Structures are given as structure tokens and as C-alpha cells.
Amino acid sequence: MKTRYEPAEVEPRIAQTWLESGINNPAPEGDSSENYSIAIPPPNVTGVLHMGHALNNAVQDTLIRRARQQGKRTKWILGTDHAGIATQTQVEKQLISLGTSREEIGREQFVNRVWAWRELYGGEIIEQIKRLGSSVDFSAERFTMDADYAQAVLKVFVELYEKGLIYRDRYLVNWDPGSLSAISDLEVQDVEVTDTLYYIDYPLASGSGAITVATVRPETMLADVAIAVNPEDERYRRLIGETAVLPLAGRRLKIIADDYVKTEFGTGALKITPGHDPNDFEIGNRHGLPHPSVIGEDGRMQGEDVPERFLGLKAADARDAIVAELDELGLIQRREAYTHTVPFSQRSGERIEPLISLQWFMRMDELAKPAIDVVRSGQIRFHPERWTKVYLDWMENLRPWCISRQLWWGHQIPVWYHDDGRVHAGVEAPDGSGWERDPDVLDTWFSSGLWPFVTLGWPEQTPELKAFYPTDVLSTGRDIIFLWVARMIMLGLEFTGEIPFSDVYVHSIILAPDGRRMSKSLGTGLDPRGLIDGGERPPAFASAPDEDPGEFPAYGTDAVRWGLLAMSSGQDVRFNEEKVSQAQQLTNKLWNASRLVLQRVDSDTRADARPHAPEDHWILARLQRAQLAVGEAIDAFEFSRAALALYDFVYGELCDWYLELVKPRLYDGDADTAATLLHVLTETVTLAHPLIPFVTEEIYAHIPGSEGLLAGRRAQSAASAGISDTGSEDEVQRAIEAIQAIRAWRDAADVKPAAILPARLAADGYGETVTHLARLGRLELDASGGSADGAAAAAAAIVIPGGVVEVLPSEDVDAEAALRKRDAKRRELEAEIRRAGGKLANEKFVARAPAEVVQAERAKLEALRAELEAL
RNA sequence: GGGCGGUUAGCUCAGUUGGUAGAGCGCCUGCUUUACACGCAGGAUGUCGGGGGUUCGAGCCCCUCACCGCCCACCA
């Protein structure tokens, strides 16, 4: 074994071992109540691994490995998502670079190309997940466009259609001019924009003046159908029912009254354009107005309401032309800069054009109800808990979901239209001729909403479905709670009658060191592979702004995953490399602790707890406490607590103390000590395995007598027994504190580190641990231990729990320094005594605080006084 | 406009029934102690965002203000 743990050499080898072992590929036996399963959030098929994946994989892998240690049959369902728009856009870009386009090659050719593209790049992210050592079932990889999956999607569509939950309608939708498709409300993002607000006169038909409206989109005025004012508005009340003349077009517009109109905004008069504005659409419906359209799906002016000179102009150009003409006519009263929020497409980044379009919609109210109930009743729990409210608030105000997309890559809508007007919805095409299939495809989230059960074979009642559905945990980032999680709950309940998972863990978002989002375009992105295998450190991750960023060391997967888990806490956090480095030190520490043990233990020794000395009982108890702490933290989805609890045990207890305390016995070749050490080491790597699987697996392989893989080893059940020996725990705890006090005293008193000081122990509660005080405190303890008459006067006294260590005069002790140290300690004690005494002198405290708190304070005061006395 | 989260040591963050503030990194002082210098021992460092309140006692509970971030929302 090398003195340094080298993940680059170990990890790929171990990952391969796990892959070949079959531990990730459970047989579909039993049912879901006894088994444990997680469906991975399917990454985009052409995606690459980013920090969010790395964290989420660490979370899920930790959960899976812990469940497996508890003896459960575990399955982590793997697969990728076809990601309609994202994938189509990539392939379109490729076509353009080749000098062609999807229109030119046609739909069939295009879809073939996307499949070819998927063959080429689709495996990359799977390979990356393999490198992470994730315990996913690689033998059963799914894809949302696989034939079986596609059949299930169509079946779901048809059933919802037949129930009347899916319908086709002309409705105002979010039109994305970038992808030339409708998108759902969740895919638009409001962005603050400064526009010009135009105040435009609409002459009254009566000829007596004009009514002025304010708008940022003059080009839509050609689709105006009315002018609305507030019924309470004194200025306009007399005009209600009159008509105005639409400039440039000459159409008559009725002046109507509607409460929606705010009197204080703009002029208090609002032009109503139902075809191009969501609010106007509502108002128009209330008043039975038509909703003509003047902007087409290509973003250009079109329709019978558009005068010929504007036809075919892009909306923005039409605006300029229309404003120019209005200016000529003197109809623009004024303009002002106006900052407001405007919807943009998250996909293409283009400004949304609201327009009336024939689309497929899904009614959500009926589906939402049971999905609300299961969360309210606690059948599904969110972690951290605050997301429950976010989910419920959203679910209670669901509007219809626009599910059709004008794309070619995706699940084509299973509806056929006949020349004669008949409509057929079905998984299979209708017989006969004259049928034409709806060209649109379904929103990607429609198919991913079926993920947890279709991946297991639904609608067939497969053994996999029986064994692993419902799944246990769904782990994800908060950005897709609505897009994905909510829809899985609704569709899962609707089609399987069961919740798709019982716990939703919403993990942290890892931010760049400057607090901004990690993003490639901002230059704040970080490729996890650079951290794992070593690579250039991006400038945003340099230790100082102007410094050469240098390179990441090859931290390894264990370090990156422990670091990410330790960073994340249910709170968004800035990435800090120190945590990863801390993890690297932890793996190295564990590695070297193992070396210490393994190098000194005979190969025929077997792990077995055979405690003799107090410290043996102590470490077994501490180990048990660590098992409880780590286990509880993981079960509560508090991964940073789990990671730090492990760290504290390995560093603060196992390495700093136990190994130091048993070294003499280990060097003596004591058989019981060796067996006990192997036991502690085995249980420690088992405990650590879910968090740092690689290094622990590697160490386990070196432990004499270890069988099989650590990944398949069942863990001790920590909760099953009480802490074995609290008496020894206390005794060793005291010894530790005493040694620390002695060391601190030596340091402060300028004693040479190597010097062994003659001393006398005058304290209670130190039995066998006296030898530890002597060795680790570098003392030559007077064998008599007492303060017999005639013994030399002490040169100094070191306060330790239960008494003092009297240091006898010797050439290594500087009496002056010792005196200074003693006085400092005395002042410290006196201050504490004053504080405690003051508290107890407070009658109200004594009267009202709980008895045990008061009692504890009294005991402390007494102990402090005794210490002072001893000095 | 509504909601949620944050503000704790120089930096990144813990602090889960209210009982004298913690970790890692960084900093200071020592140490070739036969597992580890990616090490060991010791040390310094905080009016816990501001203000008010409840309480014997508040980083934790209540009110309020400020700033930062996120989400939702139909003001032309």
C-alpha cells in the first residue's frame, strides 16, 4: 500500500469491478414495500455531466448504497430523455452548418438524423455516470423514445383524450418565434425590459375629439376590437357605448366598461387586442368579442385586418412603420420610456409572441386534486419541508397545460384527421385512406411525467413493476418541481393508482464562487470531470481574482462527492474547493489509518471485537454513536451532517485518539488488539462506504478475511443495541481532556516537546488510563502516585478533570514560565467562578429555571472551585 | 404585488426541543513523534445584519426595518 491514496489509479478499476459484479442489477423479486428503488432524473440524451448531476448522483448513490447495506434489494433506474426542443435544435444547427435544413431534408430524414445523432453522442453521459461509480442498473437503460416507452405514451394520451381531459382548442398560447412552436407557461421566463410606451389618439366616431390609449405594442393595434375603460372612471363614463375609429384601418371600435382597467395607469383607456394579449383575451371573452390575429407564427404581419403595405413585415418593422404613419397623422400624443416585465422563451431566448393558435391542451384540475391530497396527507413528503407549500400553492392554481409542440423530434400526437371531418385518436393508425396524422409532437415533460412506472414496464404488469414501483425517493433540483415532479405525481396516481415515490428531496443549487449561477455562457461553469481527474481551473475558480488559476489536482470521485454533499444543506451554496480538498484529506487519512493497522496485523487475523482496555470499549461506543449519527442524517436527507459526522469520527476519534492509544499494544503484536482493530476498521469503512465508496472498497479488499465486495456487505444495525459501556466512555473522555490540558500547559510553559517531565498524579478517576497520560503527555509519573511527606514540592500544577498533575522541578521546566501559566489559568478559573456564581446568586434563575439546569450549574461551580483549590 | 430563503470568525458554511458560540480553509507558535507533511501538537479570532419585545436566560421564539437571492403573479 502506498503512503498516499491515489484515486486516479483506484477508481476506474473499482468502478469496473462493481459493474461486473452485478450488484447493481437486482432480480425483480418481492414487492416494493420490501425493496428500495430510485428513478434517476433522466439527463438529456445528448447532454454532458454538470455539477448538478454530480451532486444529485452523489445523493442518490448514497441513498442506494445505504439501503443495500440495510439488506434491501435496491434498484436505481437509469435512462435518458429525448429532450425534444434541445435535441432538435442541436441537430438543426448541424444541418445548417452542412448547408441544409430540416425543411429541405424532410421530416422522415430529419428524425433519422436525430436518431443517428443520438447513437453518436447519447452514450457519453452514461459513460460519465459509470465513471462516477454510481450504483445504477446499467443493464436496464431506458430512453423516452424507445418503442415500448412510446407505446405507453400514446396509450396515456388516448386514455386522457377519451376521458375528455385532453382536448384541442384555438386558444391564446405562448408562441416561441425561436423554436417556432408553442410552449407551456412554465417554459417562459419574465425578463425586465425597457420599452417605449406610446400614447395614441383614437378619434371618436362622433367627431367630437379622441380617446387616447397607451400601448407598448402599436403593431397589434390592427387587431384591436374595442377600447375598455373602468366603469367608475368619471372621465370616460359618458363615452361608454360610443365608438372610436381605429387609426390606419378605419374600423369602428366599441368603447366598453370593464373592472380590469386601472384608472390610474396610462390614460385609463385600454385598447383591447384579444388575439395578442392574454389579459385582452380574457376581457374579450367576457364581452363576447372576436379575437382577430395580425401576427402569424412566422412573426410576420398577416391576415385580412392588415393593410397591404404592412403585410409580410416582421412585427418589429411593422411597429416602426405604423408609428411613423401615426406620427404623420399627428395621432401620437407622447411617448415615454417604460420598464416592465416581458415573457421570453427559456429555450430559445426569444421574446414570446402571444397569439391564437390551434393546440392540444390538458385539463389539470381533476388530476391535481388527488396529487394535492397525497402531499397534504403526508404520503409524499418534501425535503426540506418548505417545498411542500411551494408545491401546494402551485397545484391549487393550475391552468390547462399546452402539450402540443410544433417539432419533429418527439412523440407524435396519435390523432388522425379524415378528409370527411372524422377524427381518430388511437395507439394504432386508423384503417382506410384519406387519414392524415396530426403533425405535432408532445411536450417532452408529457413523456417524462410517466418515467417512474413506464421505465419498469408499465402498462404491462411486469415483475419489475411489482418489485420496484412505487419508488422510494425522487431527488432533484427545485427548477423542475412543477415541470416534472408535479406531473409525475399526477400521472402516476392517474395511471397506476399509486404515488410514484414517497419522498422528494430537493437538493441545493451549487453556485459559482462569486454567487452567480454556474453557467457555461457566463464563464462560471465547472465541469465535474476537471475536478475528478484533474484539469484546468476556470478563472472564476481561482483563489484570487488576478492569480493564475492553475490546475485542479485529480481529487477523485470520492472527494468530489463528499465535498458536494458536505457543501449542500438544502440551501443554495457557493462552490468551495476547500470542501473537496477536505474530503481528499479524509480519504487519505482513512487510507493511512488502514495502512497502520494492516501493516501490523498478521494475515490470519480476523476482525473480531475483543475489547480489553477502556479505550477499546470507548471506540466501540463512539463507533456506534457515529453509525447512529450518520444513518439518521442520511435518513433525514441531511447529507452535510452525515458527511461531517463521518469526518469527525474518523479524524477526531479513530485517528487522533484510538489509534494513538492502542499503538503500544499493536506494536507488541497483541492478538486481541489486532482483532479488535480489524473489527473497528471494517465497520468504519462500512459506515463510510455510502459517502466515499471507492476508497473504502479498496481498503476493504486489503483487510484479511474480507469476503466479496464492501458494496454488497450488510452493515451492523447500529440502533439495535444500546451504547455498550458509558463508564469507559467517560473514563477515556477524561483522559483525553487531561492529555490535552497537559499538552497545552507544556506548550504555554515553553517545555521542550521531547522532554519527559517527572510528575505526580493527584486526581481521581484515572485507572488504566494513567499510562496514556504518561505516554501522550510525556510525563514520568511517580509510581507512588501519592503526595507522601518528604516528596519534593511541585514546581507547577496542571488542572485536569478530577484534580491536578503536579509537575516536579526539573531542568526542563522553566519555573517562571510555569508560574505565568498558573496565574493565567487562575484568572481564567476565577472569571468562570464569578460567572457561575453570579448566575446562581440570581434568585429568579434559581426559582424559575428547571431544577436540572440549576443543579448542573451548581455542580459546575463546585468543580471550578475544586480546580482553583488544587492550583 | 404576493410568497419563500438568506444575513454567524478573514473566506465557505454548520448550529433540530432557548441554557456560557462550532467546523474546514486561512493565520500564529512549535514538531524529521517508525500510518499519513494531503501530517502532528498547541494557539488567536465573533456587540451571531440593525432596532424593539417575550423569558431567570435569545444565534435560536415574536414584531419591525435594511440589504442579498429565488419563486409565483394578467397592470396596457
PDB file of N, CA and C in Angstrom, chain A residues 549-600:
ATOM      1  N   PRO A 549      -5.057  30.829 -12.465  1.00  0.00           N
ATOM      2  CA  PRO A 549      -5.917  29.823 -11.827  1.00  0.00           C
ATOM      3  C   PRO A 549      -5.256  28.461 -11.648  1.00  0.00           C
ATOM      4  N   GLY A 550      -4.279  28.152 -12.485  1.00  0.00           N
ATOM      5  CA  GLY A 550      -3.609  26.857 -12.322  1.00  0.00           C
ATOM      6  C   GLY A 550      -4.512  25.681 -12.638  1.00  0.00           C
ATOM      7  N   GLU A 551      -4.196  24.549 -12.058  1.00  0.00           N
ATOM      8  CA  GLU A 551      -4.951  23.341 -12.369  1.00  0.00           C
ATOM      9  C   GLU A 551      -5.517  22.704 -11.103  1.00  0.00           C
ATOM     10  N   PHE A 552      -6.624  22.008 -11.279  1.00  0.00           N
ATOM     11  CA  PHE A 552      -7.146  21.194 -10.187  1.00  0.00           C
ATOM     12  C   PHE A 552      -6.264  19.964 -10.043  1.00  0.00           C
ATOM     13  N   PRO A 553      -5.971  19.553  -8.826  1.00  0.00           N
ATOM     14  CA  PRO A 553      -5.389  18.224  -8.679  1.00  0.00           C
ATOM     15  C   PRO A 553      -6.469  17.192  -9.011  1.00  0.00           C
ATOM     16  N   ALA A 554      -6.067  15.965  -9.244  1.00  0.00           N
ATOM     17  CA  ALA A 554      -7.051  14.911  -9.503  1.00  0.00           C
ATOM     18  C   ALA A 554      -7.647  14.485  -8.165  1.00  0.00           C
ATOM     19  N   TYR A 555      -8.713  15.159  -7.763  1.00  0.00           N
ATOM     20  CA  TYR A 555      -9.299  14.912  -6.445  1.00  0.00           C
ATOM     21  C   TYR A 555      -9.933  13.526  -6.350  1.00  0.00           C
ATOM     22  N   GLY A 556     -10.455  13.050  -7.461  1.00  0.00           N
ATOM     23  CA  GLY A 556     -11.137  11.759  -7.409  1.00  0.00           C
ATOM     24  C   GLY A 556     -12.614  11.904  -7.089  1.00  0.00           C
ATOM     25  N   THR A 557     -13.348  10.862  -7.441  1.00  0.00           N
ATOM     26  CA  THR A 557     -14.801  10.905  -7.276  1.00  0.00           C
ATOM     27  C   THR A 557     -15.218  10.979  -5.815  1.00  0.00           C
ATOM     28  N   ASP A 558     -14.558  10.205  -4.961  1.00  0.00           N
ATOM     29  CA  ASP A 558     -14.906  10.226  -3.538  1.00  0.00           C
ATOM     30  C   ASP A 558     -14.836  11.645  -2.985  1.00  0.00           C
ATOM     31  N   ALA A 559     -13.750  12.320  -3.296  1.00  0.00           N
ATOM     32  CA  ALA A 559     -13.552  13.660  -2.745  1.00  0.00           C
ATOM     33  C   ALA A 559     -14.597  14.617  -3.285  1.00  0.00           C
ATOM     34  N   VAL A 560     -14.894  14.509  -4.578  1.00  0.00           N
ATOM     35  CA  VAL A 560     -15.864  15.423  -5.168  1.00  0.00           C
ATOM     36  C   VAL A 560     -17.248  15.151  -4.598  1.00  0.00           C
ATOM     37  N   ARG A 561     -17.600  13.879  -4.464  1.00  0.00           N
ATOM     38  CA  ARG A 561     -18.954  13.616  -3.976  1.00  0.00           C
ATOM     39  C   ARG A 561     -19.088  13.956  -2.497  1.00  0.00           C
ATOM     40  N   TRP A 562     -18.083  13.631  -1.689  1.00  0.00           N
ATOM     41  CA  TRP A 562     -18.161  14.004  -0.275  1.00  0.00           C
ATOM     42  C   TRP A 562     -18.180  15.530  -0.156  1.00  0.00           C
ATOM     43  N   GLY A 563     -17.344  16.186  -0.947  1.00  0.00           N
ATOM     44  CA  GLY A 563     -17.276  17.648  -0.905  1.00  0.00           C
ATOM     45  C   GLY A 563     -18.617  18.264  -1.257  1.00  0.00           C
ATOM     46  N   LEU A 564     -19.253  17.770  -2.303  1.00  0.00           N
ATOM     47  CA  LEU A 564     -20.540  18.323  -2.718  1.00  0.00           C
ATOM     48  C   LEU A 564     -21.603  18.063  -1.658  1.00  0.00           C
ATOM     49  N   LEU A 565     -21.587  16.869  -1.091  1.00  0.00           N
ATOM     50  CA  LEU A 565     -22.577  16.558  -0.057  1.00  0.00           C
ATOM     51  C   LEU A 565     -22.349  17.424   1.176  1.00  0.00           C
ATOM     52  N   ALA A 566     -21.088  17.649   1.501  1.00  0.00           N
ATOM     53  CA  ALA A 566     -20.782  18.463   2.680  1.00  0.00           C
ATOM     54  C   ALA A 566     -21.135  19.931   2.443  1.00  0.00           C
ATOM     55  N   MET A 567     -21.063  20.343   1.194  1.00  0.00           N
ATOM     56  CA  MET A 567     -21.423  21.725   0.860  1.00  0.00           C
ATOM     57  C   MET A 567     -22.922  21.924   0.909  1.00  0.00           C
ATOM     58  N   SER A 568     -23.661  20.922   0.443  1.00  0.00           N
ATOM     59  CA  SER A 568     -25.089  21.130   0.239  1.00  0.00           C
ATOM     60  C   SER A 568     -25.823  20.929   1.545  1.00  0.00           C
ATOM     61  N   SER A 569     -26.832  21.738   1.746  1.00  0.00           N
ATOM     62  CA  SER A 569     -27.531  21.662   3.024  1.00  0.00           C
ATOM     63  C   SER A 569     -28.983  22.057   2.870  1.00  0.00           C
ATOM     64  N   GLY A 570     -29.527  21.929   1.680  1.00  0.00           N
ATOM     65  CA  GLY A 570     -30.893  22.378   1.478  1.00  0.00           C
ATOM     66  C   GLY A 570     -30.937  23.855   1.176  1.00  0.00           C
ATOM     67  N   GLN A 571     -29.795  24.424   1.134  1.00  0.00           N
ATOM     68  CA  GLN A 571     -29.633  25.853   0.908  1.00  0.00           C
ATOM     69  C   GLN A 571     -28.753  25.992  -0.327  1.00  0.00           C
ATOM     70  N   ASP A 572     -28.985  27.016  -1.116  1.00  0.00           N
ATOM     71  CA  ASP A 572     -28.057  27.233  -2.221  1.00  0.00           C
ATOM     72  C   ASP A 572     -26.696  27.606  -1.637  1.00  0.00           C
ATOM     73  N   VAL A 573     -25.648  27.052  -2.214  1.00  0.00           N
ATOM     74  CA  VAL A 573     -24.328  27.334  -1.655  1.00  0.00           C
ATOM     75  C   VAL A 573     -23.335  27.654  -2.760  1.00  0.00           C
ATOM     76  N   ARG A 574     -22.366  28.451  -2.403  1.00  0.00           N
ATOM     77  CA  ARG A 574     -21.280  28.732  -3.333  1.00  0.00           C
ATOM     78  C   ARG A 574     -20.322  27.552  -3.305  1.00  0.00           C
ATOM     79  N   PHE A 575     -19.865  27.204  -4.489  1.00  0.00           N
ATOM     80  CA  PHE A 575     -18.903  26.113  -4.570  1.00  0.00           C
ATOM     81  C   PHE A 575     -17.645  26.499  -3.816  1.00  0.00           C
ATOM     82  N   ASN A 576     -17.169  25.628  -2.939  1.00  0.00           N
ATOM     83  CA  ASN A 576     -15.844  25.904  -2.394  1.00  0.00           C
ATOM     84  C   ASN A 576     -14.958  24.670  -2.437  1.00  0.00           C
ATOM     85  N   GLU A 577     -13.857  24.901  -3.099  1.00  0.00           N
ATOM     86  CA  GLU A 577     -12.916  23.817  -3.370  1.00  0.00           C
ATOM     87  C   GLU A 577     -12.350  23.244  -2.084  1.00  0.00           C
ATOM     88  N   GLU A 578     -12.329  24.060  -1.016  1.00  0.00           N
ATOM     89  CA  GLU A 578     -11.764  23.579   0.247  1.00  0.00           C
ATOM     90  C   GLU A 578     -12.481  22.323   0.740  1.00  0.00           C
ATOM     91  N   LYS A 579     -13.807  22.294   0.525  1.00  0.00           N
ATOM     92  CA  LYS A 579     -14.560  21.119   0.973  1.00  0.00           C
ATOM     93  C   LYS A 579     -14.105  19.868   0.213  1.00  0.00           C
ATOM     94  N   VAL A 580     -13.836  20.035  -1.062  1.00  0.00           N
ATOM     95  CA  VAL A 580     -13.378  18.894  -1.849  1.00  0.00           C
ATOM     96  C   VAL A 580     -11.996  18.477  -1.364  1.00  0.00           C
ATOM     97  N   SER A 581     -11.195  19.465  -1.081  1.00  0.00           N
ATOM     98  CA  SER A 581      -9.859  19.184  -0.590  1.00  0.00           C
ATOM     99  C   SER A 581      -9.913  18.530   0.793  1.00  0.00           C
ATOM    100  N   GLN A 582     -10.855  18.967   1.593  1.00  0.00           N
ATOM    101  CA  GLN A 582     -11.044  18.361   2.915  1.00  0.00           C
ATOM    102  C   GLN A 582     -11.383  16.876   2.764  1.00  0.00           C
ATOM    103  N   ALA A 583     -12.201  16.598   1.762  1.00  0.00           N
ATOM    104  CA  ALA A 583     -12.593  15.218   1.515  1.00  0.00           C
ATOM    105  C   ALA A 583     -11.406  14.389   1.051  1.00  0.00           C
ATOM    106  N   GLN A 584     -10.572  15.020   0.252  1.00  0.00           N
ATOM    107  CA  GLN A 584      -9.385  14.312  -0.218  1.00  0.00           C
ATOM    108  C   GLN A 584      -8.513  13.941   0.982  1.00  0.00           C
ATOM    109  N   GLN A 585      -8.440  14.862   1.914  1.00  0.00           N
ATOM    110  CA  GLN A 585      -7.659  14.570   3.121  1.00  0.00           C
ATOM    111  C   GLN A 585      -8.304  13.457   3.934  1.00  0.00           C
ATOM    112  N   LEU A 586      -9.625  13.452   3.944  1.00  0.00           N
ATOM    113  CA  LEU A 586     -10.325  12.396   4.679  1.00  0.00           C
ATOM    114  C   LEU A 586     -10.028  11.022   4.068  1.00  0.00           C
ATOM    115  N   THR A 587     -10.092  10.950   2.750  1.00  0.00           N
ATOM    116  CA  THR A 587      -9.823   9.657   2.116  1.00  0.00           C
ATOM    117  C   THR A 587      -8.386   9.242   2.361  1.00  0.00           C
ATOM    118  N   ASN A 588      -7.496  10.204   2.293  1.00  0.00           N
ATOM    119  CA  ASN A 588      -6.087   9.890   2.533  1.00  0.00           C
ATOM    120  C   ASN A 588      -5.852   9.442   3.980  1.00  0.00           C
ATOM    121  N   LYS A 589      -6.554  10.096   4.883  1.00  0.00           N
ATOM    122  CA  LYS A 589      -6.428   9.763   6.305  1.00  0.00           C
ATOM    123  C   LYS A 589      -6.894   8.337   6.565  1.00  0.00           C
ATOM    124  N   LEU A 590      -8.030   8.033   5.995  1.00  0.00           N
ATOM    125  CA  LEU A 590      -8.586   6.696   6.177  1.00  0.00           C
ATOM    126  C   LEU A 590      -7.649   5.648   5.589  1.00  0.00           C
ATOM    127  N   TRP A 591      -7.106   5.987   4.460  1.00  0.00           N
ATOM    128  CA  TRP A 591      -6.161   5.113   3.775  1.00  0.00           C
ATOM    129  C   TRP A 591      -4.956   4.814   4.663  1.00  0.00           C
ATOM    130  N   ASN A 592      -4.413   5.862   5.262  1.00  0.00           N
ATOM    131  CA  ASN A 592      -3.219   5.684   6.073  1.00  0.00           C
ATOM    132  C   ASN A 592      -3.515   5.034   7.416  1.00  0.00           C
ATOM    133  N   ALA A 593      -4.689   5.313   7.951  1.00  0.00           N
ATOM    134  CA  ALA A 593      -5.078   4.618   9.181  1.00  0.00           C
ATOM    135  C   ALA A 593      -5.139   3.120   8.893  1.00  0.00           C
ATOM    136  N   SER A 594      -5.643   2.786   7.724  1.00  0.00           N
ATOM    137  CA  SER A 594      -5.714   1.376   7.344  1.00  0.00           C
ATOM    138  C   SER A 594      -4.324   0.786   7.200  1.00  0.00           C
ATOM    139  N   ARG A 595      -3.445   1.558   6.631  1.00  0.00           N
ATOM    140  CA  ARG A 595      -2.069   1.063   6.479  1.00  0.00           C
ATOM    141  C   ARG A 595      -1.473   0.727   7.838  1.00  0.00           C
ATOM    142  N   LEU A 596      -1.664   1.631   8.796  1.00  0.00           N
ATOM    143  CA  LEU A 596      -1.128   1.401  10.127  1.00  0.00           C
ATOM    144  C   LEU A 596      -1.595   0.050  10.656  1.00  0.00           C
ATOM    145  N   VAL A 597      -2.875  -0.191  10.520  1.00  0.00           N
ATOM    146  CA  VAL A 597      -3.424  -1.435  11.053  1.00  0.00           C
ATOM    147  C   VAL A 597      -2.959  -2.625  10.226  1.00  0.00           C
ATOM    148  N   LEU A 598      -3.136  -2.508   8.912  1.00  0.00           N
ATOM    149  CA  LEU A 598      -2.918  -3.674   8.056  1.00  0.00           C
ATOM    150  C   LEU A 598      -1.454  -4.101   8.015  1.00  0.00           C
ATOM    151  N   GLN A 599      -0.550  -3.136   8.159  1.00  0.00           N
ATOM    152  CA  GLN A 599       0.868  -3.488   8.117  1.00  0.00           C
ATOM    153  C   GLN A 599       1.319  -4.231   9.376  1.00  0.00           C
ATOM    154  N   ARG A 600       0.554  -4.078  10.436  1.00  0.00           N
ATOM    155  CA  ARG A 600       0.983  -4.661  11.708  1.00  0.00           C
ATOM    156  C   ARG A 600       0.179  -5.901  12.097  1.00  0.00           C
TER     157      ARG A 600
END
